[in-house]
Coordinates of C-alpha atoms in Angstrom, one line a residue:
Chain S
M1 CA 13.4 0.5 -32.5
S2 CA 9.8 -0.2 -33.0
N3 CA 7.3 2.2 -34.4
T4 CA 6.1 4.2 -31.4
Q5 CA 3.2 5.9 -33.1
H6 CA 0.3 6.0 -30.7
L7 CA -3.0 5.0 -32.2
T8 CA -5.8 7.3 -31.5
I9 CA -9.4 8.2 -32.5
G10 CA -9.8 7.3 -36.2
S11 CA -6.8 5.0 -36.3
P12 CA -7.6 1.8 -38.0
K13 CA -7.1 -1.4 -36.0
P14 CA -3.7 -2.7 -36.9
V15 CA -3.7 -6.0 -38.9
F16 CA -1.1 -8.6 -37.9
P17 CA -0.2 -11.9 -39.6
D18 CA -1.7 -14.9 -37.9
D19 CA 1.7 -15.7 -36.4
G20 CA 0.7 -16.7 -32.9
I21 CA 2.8 -13.9 -31.4
L22 CA 1.5 -12.1 -28.4
K23 CA 0.1 -8.6 -28.7
L24 CA 1.0 -6.0 -26.0
Y25 CA -1.1 -2.9 -25.9
S26 CA 1.1 -0.3 -24.3
M27 CA 2.0 3.4 -24.0
R28 CA 5.7 4.2 -24.5
F29 CA 5.9 6.2 -21.3
C30 CA 3.7 4.2 -19.0
P31 CA 5.7 2.6 -16.2
Y32 CA 3.2 -0.1 -15.6
A33 CA 3.3 -1.2 -19.2
H34 CA 7.1 -0.9 -18.9
R35 CA 7.0 -3.7 -16.4
V36 CA 5.5 -6.1 -19.0
H37 CA 8.0 -5.1 -21.7
L38 CA 10.8 -5.9 -19.3
V39 CA 9.5 -9.3 -18.5
L40 CA 8.8 -10.2 -22.1
D41 CA 12.3 -8.9 -23.1
A42 CA 14.0 -10.7 -20.2
K43 CA 12.4 -14.0 -21.3
K44 CA 13.0 -13.3 -25.0
I45 CA 9.3 -13.8 -25.7
P46 CA 8.4 -12.3 -29.1
Y47 CA 5.6 -9.8 -29.1
H48 CA 3.9 -7.1 -31.2
A49 CA 3.8 -3.8 -29.4
I50 CA 0.8 -1.6 -30.1
Y51 CA 0.9 1.9 -28.6
I52 CA -2.3 3.6 -27.5
N53 CA -3.0 7.3 -27.1
L54 CA -4.5 7.1 -23.6
R55 CA -6.2 10.5 -23.9
D56 CA -7.9 9.9 -27.2
K57 CA -8.2 6.1 -27.5
P58 CA -9.1 4.4 -30.7
E59 CA -12.7 3.3 -30.9
W60 CA -11.8 -0.3 -31.3
F61 CA -9.7 -0.5 -28.2
S62 CA -12.6 -1.0 -25.8
L63 CA -13.4 -4.2 -27.8
V64 CA -9.9 -5.4 -27.2
S65 CA -9.8 -4.7 -23.5
S66 CA -13.0 -3.8 -21.6
S67 CA -10.9 -1.9 -19.1
T68 CA -9.3 0.3 -21.8
K69 CA -6.2 0.4 -19.7
V70 CA -2.6 -0.4 -20.6
P71 CA -0.9 -2.8 -20.3
A72 CA -3.2 -5.3 -22.0
L73 CA -1.7 -8.5 -23.3
E74 CA -3.7 -10.4 -25.9
L75 CA -3.0 -14.1 -25.9
V76 CA -3.4 -14.9 -29.5
K77 CA -2.6 -18.6 -29.2
E78 CA -5.4 -19.1 -26.6
Q79 CA -9.0 -19.9 -27.5
G80 CA -11.0 -16.7 -27.9
N81 CA -7.9 -14.5 -27.7
P82 CA -8.3 -13.6 -24.1
V83 CA -6.8 -10.3 -22.9
L84 CA -5.0 -10.0 -19.6
I85 CA -4.8 -6.6 -17.7
E86 CA -3.0 -5.5 -14.6
S87 CA 0.8 -5.4 -14.9
L88 CA 1.5 -7.7 -11.9
I89 CA -1.0 -10.3 -13.0
I90 CA 0.4 -10.3 -16.5
C91 CA 4.0 -10.6 -15.2
D92 CA 3.0 -13.5 -12.9
Y93 CA 1.2 -15.2 -15.8
L94 CA 4.3 -14.8 -18.0
D95 CA 6.6 -16.2 -15.3
E96 CA 4.4 -19.3 -15.0
K97 CA 3.6 -19.8 -18.6
Y98 CA 7.2 -19.3 -19.8
P99 CA 9.3 -20.8 -17.0
E100 CA 12.6 -20.5 -18.9
V101 CA 14.5 -17.6 -17.3
P102 CA 12.5 -17.8 -14.1
L103 CA 12.1 -14.4 -12.5
Y104 CA 10.6 -15.4 -9.1
P105 CA 12.5 -17.5 -6.6
K106 CA 11.5 -21.2 -6.7
D107 CA 11.0 -21.4 -2.9
L108 CA 7.4 -20.6 -2.1
L109 CA 8.0 -18.5 0.9
K110 CA 10.7 -16.5 -0.8
K111 CA 8.4 -16.0 -3.7
A112 CA 5.6 -14.7 -1.4
Q113 CA 8.1 -12.3 0.3
E114 CA 9.2 -11.1 -3.1
K115 CA 5.6 -10.3 -3.9
I116 CA 5.1 -8.4 -0.7
L117 CA 8.2 -6.3 -1.5
I118 CA 6.7 -5.6 -4.9
E119 CA 3.4 -4.6 -3.4
R120 CA 5.1 -2.4 -0.9
F121 CA 7.0 -0.5 -3.6
G122 CA 3.6 1.1 -4.3
Q123 CA 4.5 3.4 -1.3
F124 CA 7.4 4.8 -3.2
I125 CA 5.4 5.0 -6.5
N126 CA 2.8 7.2 -4.7
A127 CA 5.5 9.5 -3.2
F128 CA 7.2 9.7 -6.6
Y129 CA 4.0 10.8 -8.4
Y130 CA 3.1 13.2 -5.6
L131 CA 6.4 15.0 -6.2
L132 CA 6.3 14.8 -10.0
L133 CA 2.8 16.1 -10.4
H134 CA 2.8 18.7 -7.5
D135 CA 2.1 22.3 -8.5
N136 CA 4.7 23.7 -6.2
P137 CA 7.4 21.1 -5.5
E138 CA 9.5 23.8 -3.7
Q139 CA 7.0 23.5 -0.8
L140 CA 8.0 19.8 -0.5
V141 CA 11.6 20.6 0.6
D142 CA 11.1 19.0 4.0
T143 CA 9.3 15.9 2.7
D144 CA 11.3 12.7 2.7
H145 CA 10.6 11.5 -0.8
Y146 CA 12.9 8.5 -0.4
A147 CA 11.5 7.0 2.8
G148 CA 9.9 4.2 0.7
L149 CA 13.3 3.2 -0.7
V150 CA 15.0 2.6 2.7
V151 CA 13.6 -1.0 3.0
Y152 CA 15.1 -1.9 -0.4
E153 CA 18.5 -0.5 0.4
E154 CA 18.5 -2.6 3.6
E155 CA 17.1 -5.6 1.8
L156 CA 19.7 -5.6 -1.0
K157 CA 22.5 -5.0 1.5
R158 CA 21.2 -8.0 3.5
R159 CA 21.1 -10.2 0.5
C160 CA 24.7 -9.3 -0.5
T161 CA 23.9 -9.8 -4.2
K162 CA 24.1 -7.5 -7.2
F163 CA 20.4 -7.7 -7.9
F164 CA 17.4 -8.7 -5.8
G165 CA 17.2 -11.7 -8.1
G166 CA 20.8 -12.7 -7.3
D167 CA 23.4 -12.5 -10.0
S168 CA 20.9 -11.3 -12.6
P169 CA 17.7 -9.3 -12.2
G170 CA 14.6 -11.0 -10.9
M171 CA 10.9 -10.0 -10.7
L172 CA 11.4 -7.5 -7.9
D173 CA 14.2 -5.8 -9.9
Y174 CA 12.1 -5.4 -13.0
M175 CA 8.9 -4.4 -11.1
M176 CA 10.8 -1.6 -9.4
W177 CA 12.9 -0.5 -12.4
P178 CA 10.4 1.7 -14.4
W179 CA 10.2 4.2 -11.6
C180 CA 13.9 4.1 -10.9
E181 CA 14.6 4.8 -14.5
R182 CA 12.2 7.8 -14.4
F183 CA 13.8 9.1 -11.2
D184 CA 16.6 10.5 -13.2
S185 CA 14.2 12.8 -14.9
L186 CA 13.7 14.9 -11.7
K187 CA 16.9 16.8 -12.1
Y188 CA 15.7 18.1 -15.5
T189 CA 12.2 18.9 -14.3
F190 CA 12.9 20.8 -11.1
E191 CA 15.2 23.6 -9.9
Q192 CA 16.4 21.7 -6.8
K193 CA 18.2 18.5 -7.6
F194 CA 16.3 15.5 -6.3
E195 CA 18.9 12.8 -6.2
L196 CA 19.7 9.8 -4.2
S197 CA 22.2 10.4 -1.5
P198 CA 25.3 8.2 -1.8
E199 CA 25.6 8.1 2.0
R200 CA 22.0 6.9 2.4
F201 CA 21.6 4.7 -0.6
P202 CA 25.0 3.4 -1.7
T203 CA 23.7 -0.1 -2.5
L204 CA 20.7 1.1 -4.5
I205 CA 22.9 3.5 -6.5
K206 CA 25.2 0.6 -7.4
W207 CA 22.2 -1.5 -8.3
R208 CA 20.8 1.2 -10.5
D209 CA 24.1 1.4 -12.4
L210 CA 24.1 -2.3 -12.9
M211 CA 20.5 -2.4 -14.0
I212 CA 21.2 0.1 -16.8
Q213 CA 23.6 -2.6 -18.2
D214 CA 21.0 -5.3 -18.2
R215 CA 19.9 -6.5 -21.7
A216 CA 16.2 -6.3 -21.0
V217 CA 16.5 -2.9 -19.4
K218 CA 18.4 -1.6 -22.5
C219 CA 15.7 -2.9 -24.8
F220 CA 13.2 -0.3 -23.5
Y221 CA 15.5 2.3 -21.9
L222 CA 15.0 6.0 -22.2
D223 CA 17.2 8.5 -20.5
G224 CA 16.2 11.0 -17.8
Q225 CA 16.0 13.9 -20.2
T226 CA 13.6 12.1 -22.5
H227 CA 11.4 11.1 -19.5
A228 CA 11.5 14.7 -18.3
K229 CA 10.4 16.0 -21.7
Y230 CA 7.4 13.6 -21.8
M231 CA 6.4 14.4 -18.2
N232 CA 6.6 18.1 -18.8
S233 CA 4.2 17.7 -21.8
R234 CA 1.9 15.7 -19.5
R235 CA 2.0 18.4 -16.8
S236 CA 1.1 21.0 -19.4
G237 CA -2.0 19.0 -20.2
Q238 CA -0.9 17.9 -23.7
A239 CA 0.8 14.6 -23.2
D240 CA 3.0 14.1 -26.2
Y241 CA 2.8 10.4 -26.7
N242 CA 4.3 10.6 -30.2
M243 CA 7.4 12.7 -29.3
L244 CA 9.7 9.8 -30.1
Y245 CA 7.9 8.9 -33.3
N246 CA 7.9 12.5 -34.5
E247 CA 11.5 12.9 -33.6
A248 CA 12.4 9.8 -35.6
K249 CA 10.4 11.0 -38.5
R250 CA 12.2 14.4 -38.4
V251 CA 15.5 12.7 -38.4
K252 CA 14.5 10.6 -41.4
L253 CA 13.3 13.6 -43.4
G254 CA 16.2 15.9 -42.4
Chain U
M1 CA -3.8 -23.1 25.0
A2 CA -6.3 -20.3 24.2
L3 CA -5.1 -16.8 23.7
P4 CA -7.4 -14.0 24.9
Q5 CA -10.4 -13.4 22.7
K6 CA -10.1 -9.6 22.7
H7 CA -8.5 -7.0 20.5
F8 CA -5.1 -5.9 21.9
K9 CA -4.9 -2.1 22.3
R10 CA -2.1 0.5 22.7
G11 CA -0.5 0.1 26.0
S12 CA -1.3 -3.5 26.4
T13 CA 1.4 -5.9 27.5
K14 CA 2.9 -8.1 24.7
P15 CA 1.2 -11.4 25.1
E16 CA 3.2 -14.6 25.8
L17 CA 2.8 -16.5 22.6
P18 CA 3.6 -20.2 22.6
E19 CA 6.8 -21.2 20.8
D20 CA 5.3 -24.3 19.3
G21 CA 6.0 -23.7 15.6
V22 CA 2.3 -23.2 15.0
P23 CA 1.6 -20.2 12.7
R24 CA 0.3 -17.0 14.4
F25 CA -2.5 -15.2 12.6
F26 CA -2.9 -11.5 13.5
S27 CA -6.2 -10.0 12.4
M28 CA -9.1 -7.7 13.2
A29 CA -12.2 -9.8 13.5
F30 CA -14.4 -7.6 11.3
C31 CA -11.7 -6.9 8.7
P32 CA -12.8 -8.5 5.4
F33 CA -9.2 -8.8 4.2
S34 CA -8.4 -10.7 7.4
H35 CA -11.5 -12.8 6.7
R36 CA -10.0 -13.9 3.4
V37 CA -7.1 -15.5 5.2
R38 CA -9.4 -17.0 7.9
L39 CA -11.2 -18.7 5.1
M40 CA -7.9 -20.0 3.6
L41 CA -6.7 -21.3 6.9
A42 CA -10.0 -23.1 7.5
A43 CA -10.2 -24.5 4.0
K44 CA -6.7 -26.0 4.4
H45 CA -7.3 -27.1 8.0
I46 CA -4.2 -25.2 9.1
E47 CA -3.8 -25.0 12.9
H48 CA -3.0 -21.5 14.0
H49 CA -3.0 -19.1 16.9
K50 CA -5.4 -16.2 16.7
I51 CA -4.3 -12.8 17.9
Y52 CA -6.6 -9.8 17.5
V53 CA -5.3 -6.3 17.0
D54 CA -7.2 -3.0 17.6
L55 CA -6.5 -1.1 14.3
I56 CA -7.2 2.4 15.7
E57 CA -5.1 2.0 18.8
K58 CA -2.5 -0.6 17.7
P59 CA -0.3 -2.1 20.4
E60 CA 3.2 -0.8 20.3
W61 CA 4.6 -4.3 20.1
Y62 CA 2.7 -5.1 17.0
K63 CA 5.4 -3.6 14.8
D64 CA 7.6 -6.5 15.9
F65 CA 5.3 -8.8 13.9
S66 CA 4.0 -6.6 11.1
P67 CA 6.4 -3.6 10.5
L68 CA 3.8 -1.5 8.7
G69 CA 1.1 -2.4 11.3
K70 CA -1.0 -4.2 8.7
V71 CA -3.5 -7.0 9.2
P72 CA -3.9 -9.7 8.1
A73 CA -0.5 -10.9 9.1
L74 CA 0.6 -14.5 9.2
Q75 CA 3.8 -15.3 11.2
L76 CA 5.4 -18.6 10.1
T77 CA 6.9 -19.6 13.5
G78 CA 8.0 -23.0 12.2
V79 CA 10.4 -21.4 9.7
K80 CA 13.9 -20.0 10.4
D81 CA 13.7 -16.3 11.5
Q82 CA 9.9 -16.6 11.9
P83 CA 9.0 -14.4 8.9
T84 CA 5.6 -12.7 8.7
L85 CA 3.6 -12.5 5.5
V86 CA 1.1 -9.6 4.9
E87 CA -1.3 -8.8 2.0
S88 CA -4.3 -11.1 1.9
L89 CA -4.0 -12.3 -1.7
I90 CA -0.3 -13.0 -1.4
I91 CA -0.9 -15.0 1.8
A92 CA -3.8 -16.8 0.1
E93 CA -1.6 -17.8 -2.9
Y94 CA 1.2 -18.9 -0.6
L95 CA -1.1 -21.1 1.5
D96 CA -2.7 -22.6 -1.6
Q97 CA 0.7 -23.6 -2.9
Q98 CA 2.3 -24.6 0.4
Y99 CA -0.7 -26.8 1.4
P100 CA -1.6 -28.2 -2.0
Q101 CA -4.4 -30.6 -0.9
T102 CA -7.7 -29.0 -2.1
R103 CA -6.2 -26.6 -4.6
L104 CA -8.3 -23.4 -4.7
F105 CA -6.4 -21.5 -7.4
P106 CA -6.6 -23.0 -10.9
T107 CA -3.4 -24.7 -11.9
D108 CA -3.6 -23.4 -15.5
P109 CA -1.7 -20.1 -15.7
L110 CA -4.3 -18.5 -17.9
Q111 CA -7.3 -19.4 -15.8
K112 CA -5.4 -18.4 -12.7
A113 CA -4.6 -15.0 -14.3
L114 CA -8.3 -14.5 -15.3
D115 CA -9.4 -15.3 -11.7
K116 CA -6.9 -12.8 -10.3
I117 CA -8.2 -10.2 -12.7
L118 CA -11.8 -10.9 -11.6
I119 CA -10.8 -10.6 -7.9
E120 CA -9.1 -7.3 -8.8
R121 CA -12.3 -6.1 -10.4
F122 CA -14.1 -6.5 -7.1
A123 CA -12.2 -3.5 -5.8
P124 CA -14.5 -0.9 -7.4
V125 CA -17.5 -2.8 -5.9
V126 CA -16.0 -2.4 -2.4
S127 CA -14.9 1.2 -2.8
A128 CA -18.3 2.3 -4.2
I129 CA -20.4 0.8 -1.4
Y130 CA -17.9 1.4 1.4
P131 CA -19.5 4.7 2.7
V132 CA -22.9 3.1 2.9
L133 CA -21.6 -0.1 4.4
T134 CA -19.9 1.8 7.1
C135 CA -22.9 4.0 7.9
N136 CA -21.2 7.2 6.7
P137 CA -23.9 9.9 6.9
N138 CA -22.2 11.7 4.0
A139 CA -22.3 8.7 1.7
P140 CA -22.6 10.1 -1.9
K141 CA -26.0 9.7 -3.5
D142 CA -24.6 7.7 -6.3
A143 CA -22.9 5.2 -4.0
I144 CA -25.5 2.5 -4.4
P145 CA -25.9 2.9 -8.2
N146 CA -22.2 2.8 -8.7
F147 CA -22.0 -0.2 -6.5
E148 CA -24.7 -2.0 -8.5
N149 CA -23.0 -1.2 -11.8
A150 CA -19.7 -2.5 -10.6
L151 CA -21.4 -5.6 -9.2
D152 CA -23.1 -6.3 -12.6
V153 CA -19.7 -7.5 -13.8
F154 CA -20.0 -10.5 -11.4
E155 CA -23.6 -11.3 -12.2
V156 CA -22.6 -11.3 -15.9
E157 CA -19.4 -13.3 -15.3
L158 CA -21.2 -16.0 -13.2
G159 CA -23.7 -16.3 -16.1
K160 CA -20.9 -16.5 -18.6
R161 CA -19.1 -19.2 -16.7
G162 CA -22.4 -21.1 -16.3
T163 CA -21.5 -22.8 -13.1
P164 CA -22.8 -22.6 -9.5
Y165 CA -19.5 -21.2 -8.2
F166 CA -17.1 -18.8 -9.9
A167 CA -14.5 -21.6 -9.8
G168 CA -16.9 -24.1 -11.4
Q169 CA -18.7 -27.0 -9.9
H170 CA -16.7 -26.6 -6.7
I171 CA -15.9 -23.6 -4.5
G172 CA -12.6 -21.9 -5.4
I173 CA -10.4 -18.9 -4.9
V174 CA -12.6 -16.2 -6.5
D175 CA -15.5 -17.4 -4.3
Y176 CA -13.6 -17.2 -1.1
M177 CA -11.8 -13.9 -1.9
I178 CA -15.0 -12.0 -2.6
W179 CA -17.1 -13.8 0.0
P180 CA -16.2 -11.6 3.1
W181 CA -18.0 -8.6 1.6
F182 CA -21.1 -10.6 0.7
E183 CA -21.3 -11.7 4.3
R184 CA -21.3 -8.0 5.2
F185 CA -23.7 -6.6 2.5
P186 CA -26.8 -7.8 4.4
S187 CA -25.9 -5.5 7.3
M188 CA -27.1 -2.6 5.1
K189 CA -30.7 -3.9 5.4
I190 CA -30.4 -3.3 9.1
N191 CA -28.4 -0.1 9.0
T192 CA -29.8 1.9 6.1
E193 CA -33.1 3.9 6.2
Q194 CA -34.3 2.3 3.0
K195 CA -33.4 -1.2 4.3
Y196 CA -31.2 -1.8 1.3
E197 CA -30.7 -5.3 -0.1
L198 CA -29.6 -6.6 -3.5
D199 CA -32.3 -6.6 -6.2
T200 CA -33.5 -10.2 -6.7
K201 CA -33.9 -9.9 -10.5
R202 CA -30.8 -7.9 -11.2
F203 CA -28.6 -10.1 -9.2
E204 CA -30.5 -13.4 -9.5
K205 CA -27.4 -15.6 -10.1
L206 CA -25.3 -13.9 -7.5
L207 CA -28.0 -14.3 -4.8
K208 CA -28.2 -18.0 -5.7
W209 CA -24.5 -18.2 -5.4
R210 CA -24.7 -16.4 -2.1
D211 CA -27.2 -18.9 -0.7
L212 CA -24.9 -21.8 -1.9
M213 CA -21.9 -20.1 -0.2
T214 CA -23.7 -19.9 3.2
Q215 CA -24.0 -23.8 3.1
D216 CA -20.2 -24.2 2.7
E217 CA -18.6 -25.7 5.8
V218 CA -15.6 -23.3 5.6
V219 CA -17.8 -20.3 5.2
Q220 CA -19.9 -21.4 8.2
K221 CA -16.8 -22.1 10.3
T222 CA -15.5 -18.5 9.8
A223 CA -18.8 -16.7 9.8
L224 CA -19.9 -13.7 11.9
D225 CA -23.6 -13.0 12.3
V226 CA -25.0 -10.2 10.2
Q227 CA -26.4 -8.6 13.4
L228 CA -22.8 -8.4 14.8
H229 CA -21.6 -6.8 11.5
A230 CA -24.4 -4.2 11.7
E231 CA -23.7 -3.4 15.4
F232 CA -20.0 -3.1 14.7
Q233 CA -20.5 -0.7 11.8
K234 CA -22.9 1.4 14.0
S235 CA -20.3 1.5 16.7
K236 CA -17.8 3.0 14.3
T237 CA -20.1 5.9 13.6
L238 CA -20.2 6.7 17.3
G239 CA -16.5 7.3 17.2
N240 CA -15.2 4.2 19.0
P241 CA -15.2 1.0 17.0
Q242 CA -16.1 -1.8 19.3
Y243 CA -14.0 -4.7 17.7
D244 CA -14.8 -7.0 20.6
I245 CA -18.5 -7.1 19.5
A246 CA -17.3 -10.0 17.4
F247 CA -16.9 -12.1 20.6
K248 CA -20.4 -11.5 22.0
G249 CA -22.1 -14.7 22.9
T250 CA -18.9 -16.7 22.9
P251 CA -18.0 -18.5 26.2

């Protein structure tokens, strides 16, 4: 896989050949950046991935993207090398600019409804982080962490398709996926097992298993244990952005 | 057929809405996000029924139209199953594509993305000034400085684009999507002790843009007077927001 070393203070700005290939500034464990990776991989758009240490950013990064957030997509073919930010705006742009492998429905109303479901997924994202970053998750035993998922279980059941996109994943599938991938990390992080109930979410569980088989998902997939390891490092205050890089280095040396 | 010009409250009877295929627009009159959709509907000359909802005491029946109780909500009654759209920007984009005469979004994907990013960058402007705008007595001391710093982005951008509107020579989506707040900002001159208004030198281009915007037919058609905005914000501080202030002076 790609070099996942995260550039930090003092890191020189990477030099790339003038190849017209997009540059994606990312962080390996950022779910919002993950969305963009999924869309680029689904559409088979070549790109250079540049990973940024978000705690100690390289000095030159603020010149690349004034927001200094990831994901940031540098459009090297466009005049002035504009940089797009905001995962949903980037993904919408990619779907319009590269219409092969369309991820949104063609019908304008269906497309709008898809975007509303994507926006609404923010409810679950908030609940997920509330749980993940809570000091005493045992206190949350009575909280319904999955309430935000009910509408998606019902929607997918109603559509009677494998994916929200139909026979293959669409934009809604990919925009939801990063958090669903990380959901598996909960059982390695907490004593009590936070898992989806097969009685309550049979369709979503099936969907999740199918998503793991998707080519684009496989390109960037990390298992629950790896996500848990990163998240634990973040909770301890020392986010270990380079854990994969260091692991790969260790394997090479060993 | 005119629907009542009042905000429906909890306990109110579900109104008899005409089944004529004309879209139903659910809003709160002073809601700036609802105002965005109002601007789009006017810009596109889309006939619609207006139904106003009290956001503090929502009518029980409103969940039938907007499951999460959100405004703005646009129910497309001419479509099978009569679906309802929510989220002001999603509705705006849908209306722009569905009614393509007078396009407001750029057709170029890059310019469209840049405009969306600019609209997104308006969020810190709104959140910084919100406590002052809503007459919160505990507004942080740095609310106005933070607001001005965030707003500098738009003064700079307008200068960079070098055009009278953010969209260019003609009004476009950025102009309409940020306009609702600029209609409300002057209420701070009435409601704040220091009679706050935008500095004429620091925001020279923006104030010129604002004056231009007030001349726009669509802006005028959807406008609420600054005095009404000021009165409404004041009513909120007294504990009971008086949404129907919006209809004062209307027959």
